[in-house]
Amino acid sequence: METKEAVKLVFTLILCLCDLVRTDTDDDIAYQTGGDDSMKFGQAKAVRYLLYDVNPGEGFNLRRDVYMRVTTLVHELNKEEPWVLVLPPWGRLYHWKSPEFEQIKIPWSTFFDLPSLRQHVPVLEFEEYLKVRGEPVIDEVYYLQSFKGGWTKWEEKMNITECNDRTGFVQDEDGNWHHWFFGYEEVYAKKFACLSYMGHATFIKPFLLKNTTGRCIMLPRAETLLHDHFGDTGYWRARRSMVFAKHLRDIGDEFRWENLDSTDEGDETVLEDWTKMKRKHGDALGGPYVGIHLRRMDYLYAREGNLPSLKGAAKQVKKILKKYKLKKVFVATDAPSEEFEEFQGYFKKSKVYRFIPSKEIKEKYKDGGIAIIDQWIAAHARYFIGSYESTFSFRIQEEREILGFDPETTFNRFCPDDNLDCEGPSKWKIVY
Ligand SMILES: Nc1nc2c(ncn2[C@@H]2O[C@H](COP(=O)(O)OP(=O)(O)OP(=O)(O)O)[C@@H](O)[C@H]2O)c(=O)[nH]1
Ligand SMILES: [Mg+2]
């Protein structure tokens, strides 16, 4: 790409990201994010980019959690100099098995509302980064890993060391490093090292500021970074900024309206700009249905002994239907259709729904988009029941906290058939 064109692109992109203060030549841009006074820059500084990735085995919803941890870091970095978070494209997730189409290089805008993300920290899609950079290069890669031999005492420490395991990064004869890089084969890195790490996300901040100089730094295995403060206002700020893409919310809303007699006005769940939205517990009523997340598939062995049978789950739902005088059930589930039909068959007086996407919707928004639509509909129910220790259920619970539901209707889980008095999930209530 021509330098001039690249400069223009940087300019436009940064303009959407932040309140522009002043631009100098090239990509020396001074700017501020949000309204925090500590983020004003007197002097122009070149923008730096932080890219990350997560262990390939991790699911969609833990990945969303890792994003939040990384944004805490980026938020802190921006107090010193301008950093933009480059969003790792989605793809090749273990659960995304739909065979009809390939699920790689999916941009974040397929799932999330980018302007909302940007009200928390500056973010850029990976492809936008490649355009801005004009060259498919990542300057430095620090592959995060735990300290060899585990640990007996928790302390924050980090050290560049040998790599513990195979990393998937391979060096060519010119010294450049190659990797899967989300399916972008042309991308390469100039420098690679393994970094043994034990600490919170922001513990790496001084290292990035003082020990690295590259324009773009990548941190694979970013799940190694721990939450600085789980459940505090910063956590919820990041979480609130993760507004689902409007096209997915619209599909969910239409389904609610057509099948579940549920509208935002009637249910008192009207969504506002997240930076202004501040509901109290109990403000939201929710649609006249019980929403459940019935995790099956790999969970049947991964959480063996902690899940109910389909019949047992139906029994638990019926109790709630009766208590809340409701007649409809919405099921978010990864269950195959036979299992869903069996579950449905246990209900004689109530109607049981599942969102079944059209071919067009599925192709457009993929398994991740369908999962979000399911989460969105389940989140709007008058009463929710989740599956034991499922991050998919946790994300629904958080959505309900944002909407302002009474926690009694949110923090519930299915119990195994032989222990109907099982302990409920932790109540991670929203704080502003
Ligand atoms: N559409 C849809 N997909 C689901 C549902 N439950 C699980 N899935 C699929 O399975 C994946 C769940 O994986 P994760 O996001 O790791 O959540 P989890 O496996 O429940 O929880 P952890 O393993 O503890 O992280 C989702 O990304 C979906 O692809 C559901 O109710 N609806
Ligand atoms: Mg999982």
Tab-separated table of C-alpha atoms and ligand atoms in Angstrom:
chain	number	residue	atom	x	y	z
A	1	MET	CA	0.000	0.000	0.000
A	2	GLU	CA	1.150	3.515	-0.763
A	3	THR	CA	2.416	5.358	2.290
A	4	LYS	CA	-0.009	8.203	1.678
A	5	GLU	CA	-2.931	5.845	1.430
A	6	ALA	CA	-1.819	4.033	4.562
A	7	VAL	CA	-1.527	7.293	6.447
A	8	LYS	CA	-5.017	8.219	5.351
A	9	LEU	CA	-6.335	4.892	6.569
A	10	VAL	CA	-4.638	5.226	9.948
A	11	PHE	CA	-6.097	8.659	10.234
A	12	THR	CA	-9.635	7.540	9.470
A	13	LEU	CA	-9.432	4.517	11.720
A	14	ILE	CA	-7.984	6.345	14.672
A	15	LEU	CA	-10.569	9.025	14.193
A	16	CYS	CA	-13.261	6.452	14.845
A	17	LEU	CA	-11.332	5.063	17.776
A	18	CYS	CA	-10.699	8.110	19.817
A	19	ASP	CA	-11.106	11.825	20.089
A	20	LEU	CA	-8.388	13.083	17.875
A	21	VAL	CA	-6.271	15.784	19.395
A	22	ARG	CA	-3.598	16.467	16.823
A	23	THR	CA	-1.851	14.573	14.057
A	24	ASP	CA	1.702	14.922	12.919
A	25	THR	CA	3.296	13.479	9.870
A	26	ASP	CA	3.076	9.784	9.137
A	27	ASP	CA	1.407	7.802	11.885
A	28	ASP	CA	2.573	9.924	14.781
A	29	ILE	CA	-0.722	10.494	16.408
A	30	ALA	CA	-1.506	12.063	19.717
A	31	TYR	CA	-4.875	11.181	21.039
A	32	GLN	CA	-6.975	10.443	24.044
A	33	THR	CA	-9.339	7.611	24.815
A	34	GLY	CA	-12.524	8.167	26.740
A	35	GLY	CA	-12.810	10.889	29.315
A	36	ASP	CA	-9.998	9.882	31.613
A	37	ASP	CA	-7.684	12.818	32.283
A	38	SER	CA	-4.702	10.551	32.712
A	39	MET	CA	-4.936	9.645	29.042
A	40	LYS	CA	-4.042	12.949	27.470
A	41	PHE	CA	-0.786	13.119	25.583
A	42	GLY	CA	1.106	16.349	25.377
A	43	GLN	CA	3.496	15.011	22.822
A	44	ALA	CA	2.752	13.016	19.737
A	45	LYS	CA	3.656	9.360	20.065
A	46	ALA	CA	3.511	6.598	17.481
A	47	VAL	CA	0.634	4.214	17.918
A	48	ARG	CA	1.618	0.704	18.936
A	49	TYR	CA	-0.450	-2.418	18.413
A	50	LEU	CA	-1.128	-5.313	20.727
A	51	LEU	CA	-2.360	-8.565	19.240
A	52	TYR	CA	-3.084	-11.711	21.208
A	53	ASP	CA	-4.293	-15.251	20.783
A	54	VAL	CA	-5.721	-17.948	23.032
A	55	ASN	CA	-4.950	-21.654	23.425
A	56	PRO	CA	-6.584	-23.341	20.414
A	57	GLY	CA	-8.540	-25.705	22.686
A	58	GLU	CA	-10.460	-22.937	24.452
A	59	GLY	CA	-14.109	-22.268	23.645
A	60	PHE	CA	-15.860	-19.120	22.516
A	61	ASN	CA	-16.941	-17.931	25.922
A	62	LEU	CA	-13.630	-18.275	27.707
A	63	ARG	CA	-12.116	-16.379	24.793
A	64	ARG	CA	-14.499	-13.555	25.512
A	65	ASP	CA	-13.212	-13.553	29.078
A	66	VAL	CA	-9.599	-13.388	27.894
A	67	TYR	CA	-10.509	-10.382	25.738
A	68	MET	CA	-11.621	-8.580	28.877
A	69	ARG	CA	-8.315	-9.259	30.632
A	70	VAL	CA	-6.362	-7.974	27.654
A	71	THR	CA	-8.466	-4.811	27.469
A	72	THR	CA	-7.537	-4.082	31.089
A	73	LEU	CA	-3.914	-4.181	29.986
A	74	VAL	CA	-4.553	-1.995	26.940
A	75	HIS	CA	-6.472	0.484	29.074
A	76	GLU	CA	-3.458	0.745	31.397
A	77	LEU	CA	-0.952	0.982	28.532
A	78	ASN	CA	-2.911	3.907	27.134
A	79	LYS	CA	-2.184	5.869	30.274
A	80	GLU	CA	1.449	5.973	29.095
A	81	GLU	CA	1.311	5.945	25.306
A	82	PRO	CA	-1.206	5.143	22.567
A	83	TRP	CA	-1.821	1.419	22.085
A	84	VAL	CA	-4.466	-0.154	19.898
A	85	LEU	CA	-5.749	-3.650	20.537
A	86	VAL	CA	-5.771	-5.769	17.392
A	87	LEU	CA	-8.664	-8.213	17.506
A	88	PRO	CA	-7.672	-11.818	16.770
A	89	PRO	CA	-9.931	-13.169	14.008
A	90	TRP	CA	-12.258	-15.969	15.058
A	91	GLY	CA	-11.997	-19.419	13.638
A	92	ARG	CA	-11.231	-23.100	13.960
A	93	LEU	CA	-12.980	-23.428	17.291
A	94	TYR	CA	-13.463	-26.922	18.610
A	95	HIS	CA	-17.247	-26.548	18.883
A	96	TRP	CA	-17.812	-24.846	15.554
A	97	LYS	CA	-18.389	-27.956	13.580
A	98	SER	CA	-20.951	-27.009	10.960
A	99	PRO	CA	-19.484	-28.786	7.965
A	100	GLU	CA	-21.163	-26.701	5.248
A	101	PHE	CA	-18.721	-23.828	5.349
A	102	GLU	CA	-15.268	-23.020	6.619
A	103	GLN	CA	-15.200	-20.966	9.791
A	104	ILE	CA	-12.000	-18.968	9.730
A	105	LYS	CA	-10.946	-15.329	9.440
A	106	ILE	CA	-14.211	-14.235	11.034
A	107	PRO	CA	-13.996	-10.581	12.059
A	108	TRP	CA	-15.210	-9.437	15.465
A	109	SER	CA	-17.891	-7.307	13.829
A	110	THR	CA	-19.746	-10.529	12.937
A	111	PHE	CA	-20.406	-11.020	16.641
A	112	PHE	CA	-19.893	-7.719	18.423
A	113	ASP	CA	-20.699	-4.051	18.031
A	114	LEU	CA	-17.336	-2.458	17.341
A	115	PRO	CA	-18.329	1.125	18.236
A	116	SER	CA	-19.328	-0.211	21.673
A	117	LEU	CA	-16.015	-2.040	22.104
A	118	ARG	CA	-14.237	1.165	21.146
A	119	GLN	CA	-15.883	3.092	23.919
A	120	HIS	CA	-13.803	0.967	26.263
A	121	VAL	CA	-10.454	0.704	24.476
A	122	PRO	CA	-9.194	1.394	20.942
A	123	VAL	CA	-9.582	-1.752	18.859
A	124	LEU	CA	-8.870	-2.662	15.268
A	125	GLU	CA	-9.823	-5.728	13.250
A	126	PHE	CA	-6.817	-7.799	12.180
A	127	GLU	CA	-7.464	-7.081	8.500
A	128	GLU	CA	-7.604	-3.372	9.231
A	129	TYR	CA	-4.270	-3.693	10.982
A	130	LEU	CA	-2.772	-5.414	7.932
A	131	LYS	CA	-4.035	-2.575	5.732
A	132	VAL	CA	-2.719	0.120	8.024
A	133	ARG	CA	0.614	-1.607	8.331
A	134	GLY	CA	0.872	-2.162	4.592
A	135	GLU	CA	2.986	-5.253	5.226
A	136	PRO	CA	1.845	-8.542	6.824
A	137	VAL	CA	4.257	-8.262	9.692
A	138	ILE	CA	4.194	-8.680	13.450
A	139	ASP	CA	7.319	-7.308	15.032
A	140	GLU	CA	7.672	-9.288	18.220
A	141	VAL	CA	5.940	-12.377	19.556
A	142	TYR	CA	6.055	-13.390	23.217
A	143	TYR	CA	4.553	-16.807	23.645
A	144	LEU	CA	3.170	-16.926	27.162
A	145	GLN	CA	3.610	-20.126	29.132
A	146	SER	CA	3.539	-21.174	32.743
A	147	PHE	CA	6.749	-21.731	34.674
A	148	LYS	CA	8.145	-25.182	34.197
A	149	GLY	CA	7.455	-27.534	37.056
A	150	GLY	CA	4.356	-25.670	38.215
A	151	TRP	CA	4.366	-23.563	41.341
A	152	THR	CA	4.050	-23.866	45.089
A	153	LYS	CA	3.864	-20.193	45.964
A	154	TRP	CA	1.910	-17.674	43.909
A	155	GLU	CA	3.955	-14.592	43.103
A	156	GLU	CA	4.034	-12.304	40.125
A	157	LYS	CA	7.037	-13.100	37.999
A	158	MET	CA	8.048	-13.379	34.369
A	159	ASN	CA	11.104	-14.530	32.526
A	160	ILE	CA	12.136	-15.127	28.944
A	161	THR	CA	13.034	-18.804	28.858
A	162	GLU	CA	13.135	-21.844	26.639
A	163	CYS	CA	9.798	-22.923	25.287
A	164	ASN	CA	8.143	-25.630	27.377
A	165	ASP	CA	6.129	-27.161	24.577
A	166	ARG	CA	5.802	-27.045	20.843
A	167	THR	CA	4.541	-23.587	19.982
A	168	GLY	CA	3.697	-23.975	16.316
A	169	PHE	CA	6.073	-21.108	15.432
A	170	VAL	CA	8.701	-22.063	12.864
A	171	GLN	CA	11.692	-19.992	11.738
A	172	ASP	CA	12.721	-19.782	8.080
A	173	GLU	CA	16.227	-19.319	6.683
A	174	ASP	CA	15.807	-15.529	6.640
A	175	GLY	CA	15.106	-15.551	10.345
A	176	ASN	CA	11.400	-14.786	10.047
A	177	TRP	CA	8.831	-16.706	12.041
A	178	HIS	CA	5.785	-18.409	10.559
A	179	HIS	CA	2.667	-19.663	12.214
A	180	TRP	CA	-1.001	-20.385	11.554
A	181	PHE	CA	-1.772	-16.695	12.214
A	182	PHE	CA	-5.545	-17.152	12.032
A	183	GLY	CA	-5.301	-18.513	8.487
A	184	TYR	CA	-3.362	-15.531	7.079
A	185	GLU	CA	-0.482	-17.427	5.562
A	186	GLU	CA	1.338	-14.341	4.345
A	187	VAL	CA	1.804	-13.000	7.863
A	188	TYR	CA	5.181	-13.436	9.524
A	189	ALA	CA	6.886	-12.303	12.707
A	190	LYS	CA	10.339	-10.846	12.997
A	191	LYS	CA	11.129	-11.912	16.512
A	192	PHE	CA	9.916	-14.756	18.699
A	193	ALA	CA	10.499	-15.781	22.300
A	194	CYS	CA	8.793	-17.786	25.014
A	195	LEU	CA	7.875	-15.901	28.146
A	196	SER	CA	7.226	-17.814	31.344
A	197	TYR	CA	4.597	-15.860	33.181
A	198	MET	CA	2.719	-15.865	36.437
A	199	GLY	CA	0.719	-12.751	37.073
A	200	HIS	CA	-2.158	-10.472	36.369
A	201	ALA	CA	-2.703	-8.973	32.940
A	202	THR	CA	-1.206	-5.578	33.786
A	203	PHE	CA	1.939	-7.122	35.292
A	204	ILE	CA	3.315	-7.314	31.741
A	205	LYS	CA	2.801	-3.591	31.168
A	206	PRO	CA	6.345	-2.399	32.168
A	207	PHE	CA	7.861	-5.131	30.017
A	208	LEU	CA	5.886	-3.997	26.977
A	209	LEU	CA	6.754	-0.362	27.570
A	210	LYS	CA	10.435	-0.752	28.386
A	211	ASN	CA	11.660	-4.010	26.912
A	212	THR	CA	9.905	-4.038	23.567
A	213	THR	CA	10.207	-1.563	20.742
A	214	GLY	CA	8.309	-3.163	17.854
A	215	ARG	CA	5.207	-1.488	16.471
A	216	CYS	CA	3.128	-4.620	16.852
A	217	ILE	CA	3.532	-7.075	19.715
A	218	MET	CA	1.713	-10.378	19.794
A	219	LEU	CA	0.963	-12.401	22.919
A	220	PRO	CA	-0.146	-15.944	22.085
A	221	ARG	CA	-1.686	-17.967	24.934
A	222	ALA	CA	-3.078	-14.804	26.520
A	223	GLU	CA	-5.278	-16.914	28.799
A	224	THR	CA	-2.102	-17.085	30.918
A	225	LEU	CA	-2.778	-13.472	31.923
A	226	LEU	CA	-5.049	-13.384	34.942
A	227	HIS	CA	-7.826	-10.932	35.637
A	228	ASP	CA	-6.446	-7.984	37.587
A	229	HIS	CA	-9.608	-7.760	39.666
A	230	PHE	CA	-12.307	-10.237	38.825
A	231	GLY	CA	-15.758	-8.744	39.192
A	232	ASP	CA	-14.742	-5.140	39.935
A	233	THR	CA	-15.918	-2.017	38.084
A	234	GLY	CA	-13.140	-2.399	35.498
A	235	TYR	CA	-14.232	-5.957	34.809
A	236	TRP	CA	-17.822	-4.862	34.298
A	237	ARG	CA	-16.820	-1.904	32.172
A	238	ALA	CA	-15.064	-4.277	29.810
A	239	ARG	CA	-17.978	-6.699	29.950
A	240	ARG	CA	-20.585	-4.022	29.321
A	241	SER	CA	-18.677	-2.820	26.265
A	242	MET	CA	-19.055	-6.264	24.679
A	243	VAL	CA	-22.414	-5.475	23.149
A	244	PHE	CA	-23.552	-8.094	20.653
A	245	ALA	CA	-23.745	-7.063	16.999
A	246	LYS	CA	-27.073	-5.460	16.149
A	247	HIS	CA	-27.835	-7.937	13.343
A	248	LEU	CA	-27.710	-10.779	15.896
A	249	ARG	CA	-29.755	-8.922	18.510
A	250	ASP	CA	-32.369	-8.159	15.857
A	251	ILE	CA	-32.729	-11.824	14.932
A	252	GLY	CA	-33.100	-12.764	18.589
A	253	ASP	CA	-35.624	-9.976	19.169
A	254	GLU	CA	-37.699	-11.090	16.215
A	255	PHE	CA	-37.764	-14.638	17.558
A	256	ARG	CA	-38.824	-13.353	20.990
A	257	TRP	CA	-41.620	-11.324	19.446
A	258	GLU	CA	-42.877	-14.049	17.140
A	259	ASN	CA	-42.718	-17.006	19.501
A	260	LEU	CA	-42.353	-15.882	23.068
A	261	ASP	CA	-44.608	-12.814	23.373
A	262	SER	CA	-41.545	-10.897	24.417
A	263	THR	CA	-40.707	-7.271	23.587
A	264	ASP	CA	-38.240	-4.918	25.232
A	265	GLU	CA	-40.942	-2.394	26.099
A	266	GLY	CA	-43.176	-4.975	27.735
A	267	ASP	CA	-40.280	-6.784	29.404
A	268	GLU	CA	-38.506	-3.602	30.535
A	269	THR	CA	-35.275	-4.607	28.878
A	270	VAL	CA	-34.695	-1.678	26.512
A	271	LEU	CA	-30.998	-1.460	25.709
A	272	GLU	CA	-29.241	1.887	25.973
A	273	ASP	CA	-25.727	3.118	25.218
A	274	TRP	CA	-23.696	0.970	27.632
A	275	THR	CA	-21.726	3.924	28.944
A	276	LYS	CA	-24.977	5.447	30.205
A	277	MET	CA	-26.983	2.374	31.056
A	278	LYS	CA	-27.197	1.698	34.778
A	279	ARG	CA	-30.027	-0.569	35.836
A	280	LYS	CA	-30.889	-1.632	39.319
A	281	HIS	CA	-31.577	-5.250	40.194
A	282	GLY	CA	-35.216	-5.946	39.570
A	283	ASP	CA	-35.680	-3.206	36.941
A	284	ALA	CA	-35.990	-5.827	34.205
A	285	LEU	CA	-39.043	-8.044	34.115
A	286	GLY	CA	-38.157	-10.315	31.222
A	287	GLY	CA	-40.318	-12.122	28.699
A	288	PRO	CA	-43.035	-14.560	29.803
A	289	TYR	CA	-40.892	-17.677	29.457
A	290	VAL	CA	-38.285	-19.688	31.287
A	291	GLY	CA	-34.922	-19.555	29.515
A	292	ILE	CA	-32.532	-22.415	29.983
A	293	HIS	CA	-29.051	-23.274	28.845
A	294	LEU	CA	-28.867	-27.010	28.516
A	295	ARG	CA	-25.250	-27.860	27.828
A	296	ARG	CA	-24.830	-31.354	26.389
A	297	MET	CA	-22.310	-32.843	23.929
A	298	ASP	CA	-18.774	-32.842	25.396
A	299	TYR	CA	-20.123	-31.673	28.783
A	300	LEU	CA	-21.770	-35.040	29.326
A	301	TYR	CA	-18.348	-36.453	30.093
A	302	ALA	CA	-16.470	-33.220	30.947
A	303	ARG	CA	-18.936	-32.501	33.769
A	304	GLU	CA	-20.132	-36.028	34.393
A	305	GLY	CA	-22.144	-36.320	37.591
A	306	ASN	CA	-23.042	-32.633	37.593
A	307	LEU	CA	-25.661	-32.583	34.850
A	308	PRO	CA	-29.254	-33.775	34.952
A	309	SER	CA	-30.809	-36.297	32.607
A	310	LEU	CA	-33.118	-34.744	30.005
A	311	LYS	CA	-36.081	-35.967	31.998
A	312	GLY	CA	-34.592	-34.601	35.218
A	313	ALA	CA	-33.975	-31.229	33.569
A	314	ALA	CA	-37.585	-31.115	32.348
A	315	LYS	CA	-38.784	-31.785	35.875
A	316	GLN	CA	-36.739	-28.879	37.237
A	317	VAL	CA	-38.072	-26.550	34.548
A	318	LYS	CA	-41.680	-27.537	35.230
A	319	LYS	CA	-41.285	-26.561	38.863
A	320	ILE	CA	-40.258	-23.058	37.828
A	321	LEU	CA	-42.996	-22.785	35.186
A	322	LYS	CA	-45.492	-23.494	37.912
A	323	LYS	CA	-43.934	-21.139	40.448
A	324	TYR	CA	-43.809	-18.227	37.995
A	325	LYS	CA	-47.086	-19.118	36.259
A	326	LEU	CA	-45.413	-19.365	32.864
A	327	LYS	CA	-46.261	-21.552	29.888
A	328	LYS	CA	-43.278	-21.281	27.582
A	329	VAL	CA	-39.708	-22.486	27.662
A	330	PHE	CA	-36.822	-21.331	25.515
A	331	VAL	CA	-33.964	-23.790	25.225
A	332	ALA	CA	-30.442	-22.727	24.313
A	333	THR	CA	-28.564	-25.918	23.750
A	334	ASP	CA	-25.871	-27.646	21.760
A	335	ALA	CA	-27.890	-30.866	21.893
A	336	PRO	CA	-28.568	-32.793	18.689
A	337	SER	CA	-32.197	-32.619	17.529
A	338	GLU	CA	-33.091	-36.094	18.890
A	339	GLU	CA	-32.146	-34.964	22.379
A	340	PHE	CA	-34.047	-31.731	22.011
A	341	GLU	CA	-37.137	-33.608	20.825
A	342	GLU	CA	-36.884	-36.012	23.736
A	343	PHE	CA	-36.712	-33.039	26.103
A	344	GLN	CA	-39.659	-31.380	24.387
A	345	GLY	CA	-41.631	-34.616	24.735
A	346	TYR	CA	-41.581	-34.360	28.537
A	347	PHE	CA	-43.785	-31.262	28.383
A	348	LYS	CA	-47.488	-31.749	27.833
A	349	LYS	CA	-48.957	-28.419	28.930
A	350	SER	CA	-46.169	-26.006	28.057
A	351	LYS	CA	-44.558	-25.105	24.757
A	352	VAL	CA	-40.847	-25.627	24.327
A	353	TYR	CA	-38.903	-23.592	21.753
A	354	ARG	CA	-35.498	-23.680	20.203
A	355	PHE	CA	-34.015	-21.211	17.732
A	356	ILE	CA	-33.416	-22.959	14.421
A	357	PRO	CA	-31.525	-20.711	12.004
A	358	SER	CA	-32.255	-20.540	8.303
A	359	LYS	CA	-29.480	-21.681	5.996
A	360	GLU	CA	-28.822	-18.063	5.096
A	361	ILE	CA	-28.468	-16.902	8.699
A	362	LYS	CA	-26.235	-19.813	9.546
A	363	GLU	CA	-23.937	-19.170	6.609
A	364	LYS	CA	-23.741	-15.514	7.366
A	365	TYR	CA	-23.261	-15.602	11.107
A	366	LYS	CA	-21.824	-19.096	11.631
A	367	ASP	CA	-21.975	-21.232	14.763
A	368	GLY	CA	-20.700	-18.332	16.883
A	369	GLY	CA	-23.519	-16.052	15.729
A	370	ILE	CA	-26.148	-18.718	16.450
A	371	ALA	CA	-24.647	-19.229	19.909
A	372	ILE	CA	-24.993	-15.483	20.562
A	373	ILE	CA	-28.601	-15.414	19.353
A	374	ASP	CA	-29.327	-18.286	21.763
A	375	GLN	CA	-27.627	-16.390	24.572
A	376	TRP	CA	-29.521	-13.234	23.764
A	377	ILE	CA	-32.935	-14.923	23.837
A	378	ALA	CA	-32.128	-16.900	27.007
A	379	ALA	CA	-30.893	-13.698	28.660
A	380	HIS	CA	-34.286	-12.016	28.196
A	381	ALA	CA	-36.317	-14.701	29.969
A	382	ARG	CA	-38.209	-14.012	33.170
A	383	TYR	CA	-36.230	-16.788	34.819
A	384	PHE	CA	-32.991	-18.423	33.759
A	385	ILE	CA	-31.428	-21.792	34.551
A	386	GLY	CA	-27.884	-22.517	33.391
A	387	SER	CA	-25.571	-25.505	33.254
A	388	TYR	CA	-22.973	-26.251	35.902
A	389	GLU	CA	-19.738	-24.274	35.457
A	390	SER	CA	-20.406	-23.463	31.826
A	391	THR	CA	-18.836	-20.220	30.617
A	392	PHE	CA	-21.637	-20.140	28.053
A	393	SER	CA	-24.112	-19.923	30.972
A	394	PHE	CA	-21.914	-17.390	32.807
A	395	ARG	CA	-22.032	-15.016	29.852
A	396	ILE	CA	-25.852	-15.232	29.855
A	397	GLN	CA	-25.887	-14.450	33.563
A	398	GLU	CA	-23.701	-11.394	32.991
A	399	GLU	CA	-26.004	-10.226	30.215
A	400	ARG	CA	-28.898	-10.440	32.669
A	401	GLU	CA	-26.961	-8.448	35.257
A	402	ILE	CA	-26.457	-5.716	32.668
A	403	LEU	CA	-30.163	-5.750	31.803
A	404	GLY	CA	-31.101	-5.411	35.472
A	405	PHE	CA	-32.732	-8.698	36.438
A	406	ASP	CA	-33.320	-9.777	40.006
A	407	PRO	CA	-30.332	-12.074	40.779
A	408	GLU	CA	-32.764	-14.680	42.141
A	409	THR	CA	-33.963	-15.199	38.573
A	410	THR	CA	-30.453	-15.361	37.123
A	411	PHE	CA	-28.038	-17.352	39.235
A	412	ASN	CA	-29.604	-20.766	38.926
A	413	ARG	CA	-28.287	-24.011	37.585
A	414	PHE	CA	-29.553	-27.456	36.745
A	415	CYS	CA	-28.856	-29.983	39.474
A	416	PRO	CA	-27.980	-33.611	38.825
A	417	ASP	CA	-30.936	-35.993	39.260
A	418	ASP	CA	-29.560	-37.459	42.488
A	419	ASN	CA	-28.894	-34.113	44.214
A	420	LEU	CA	-31.710	-31.664	43.659
A	421	ASP	CA	-30.399	-29.486	46.474
A	422	CYS	CA	-27.104	-28.832	44.705
A	423	GLU	CA	-25.195	-25.651	45.408
A	424	GLY	CA	-26.105	-22.727	43.134
A	425	PRO	CA	-23.591	-20.825	41.007
A	426	SER	CA	-21.575	-17.937	42.478
A	427	LYS	CA	-23.421	-14.661	42.229
A	428	TRP	CA	-21.166	-12.304	40.350
A	429	LYS	CA	-23.294	-9.197	40.592
A	430	ILE	CA	-22.709	-6.144	38.474
A	431	VAL	CA	-20.894	-3.112	39.901
A	432	TYR	CA	-20.588	0.298	38.289
B	1	LIG	N1	-26.017	-22.428	19.627
B	1	LIG	C1	-25.600	-22.904	20.789
B	1	LIG	N2	-24.344	-23.364	20.892
B	1	LIG	C2	-23.947	-23.820	22.095
B	1	LIG	C3	-24.796	-23.848	23.217
B	1	LIG	N3	-24.106	-24.365	24.246
B	1	LIG	C4	-22.887	-24.634	23.801
B	1	LIG	N4	-22.766	-24.314	22.498
B	1	LIG	C5	-21.580	-24.475	21.621
B	1	LIG	O1	-20.513	-24.933	22.404
B	1	LIG	C6	-19.625	-23.879	22.706
B	1	LIG	C7	-19.500	-23.787	24.198
B	1	LIG	O2	-18.226	-23.715	24.518
B	1	LIG	P1	-17.657	-22.669	25.562
B	1	LIG	O3	-17.873	-21.331	25.010
B	1	LIG	O4	-16.308	-23.149	25.881
B	1	LIG	O5	-18.558	-22.825	26.861
B	1	LIG	P2	-18.632	-24.099	27.773
B	1	LIG	O6	-17.931	-25.237	27.094
B	1	LIG	O7	-20.058	-24.266	28.081
B	1	LIG	O8	-17.885	-23.710	29.089
B	1	LIG	P3	-16.302	-23.962	29.470
B	1	LIG	O9	-15.841	-25.202	28.793
B	1	LIG	O10	-16.294	-24.036	30.962
B	1	LIG	O11	-15.599	-22.777	28.942
B	1	LIG	C8	-20.216	-22.602	22.172
B	1	LIG	O12	-19.276	-21.719	21.661
B	1	LIG	C9	-21.163	-23.122	21.097
B	1	LIG	O13	-20.458	-23.299	19.883
B	1	LIG	C10	-26.128	-23.356	23.060
B	1	LIG	O14	-26.940	-23.313	23.973
B	1	LIG	N5	-26.468	-22.892	21.817
B	2	MG	MG	-15.709	-25.171	26.681
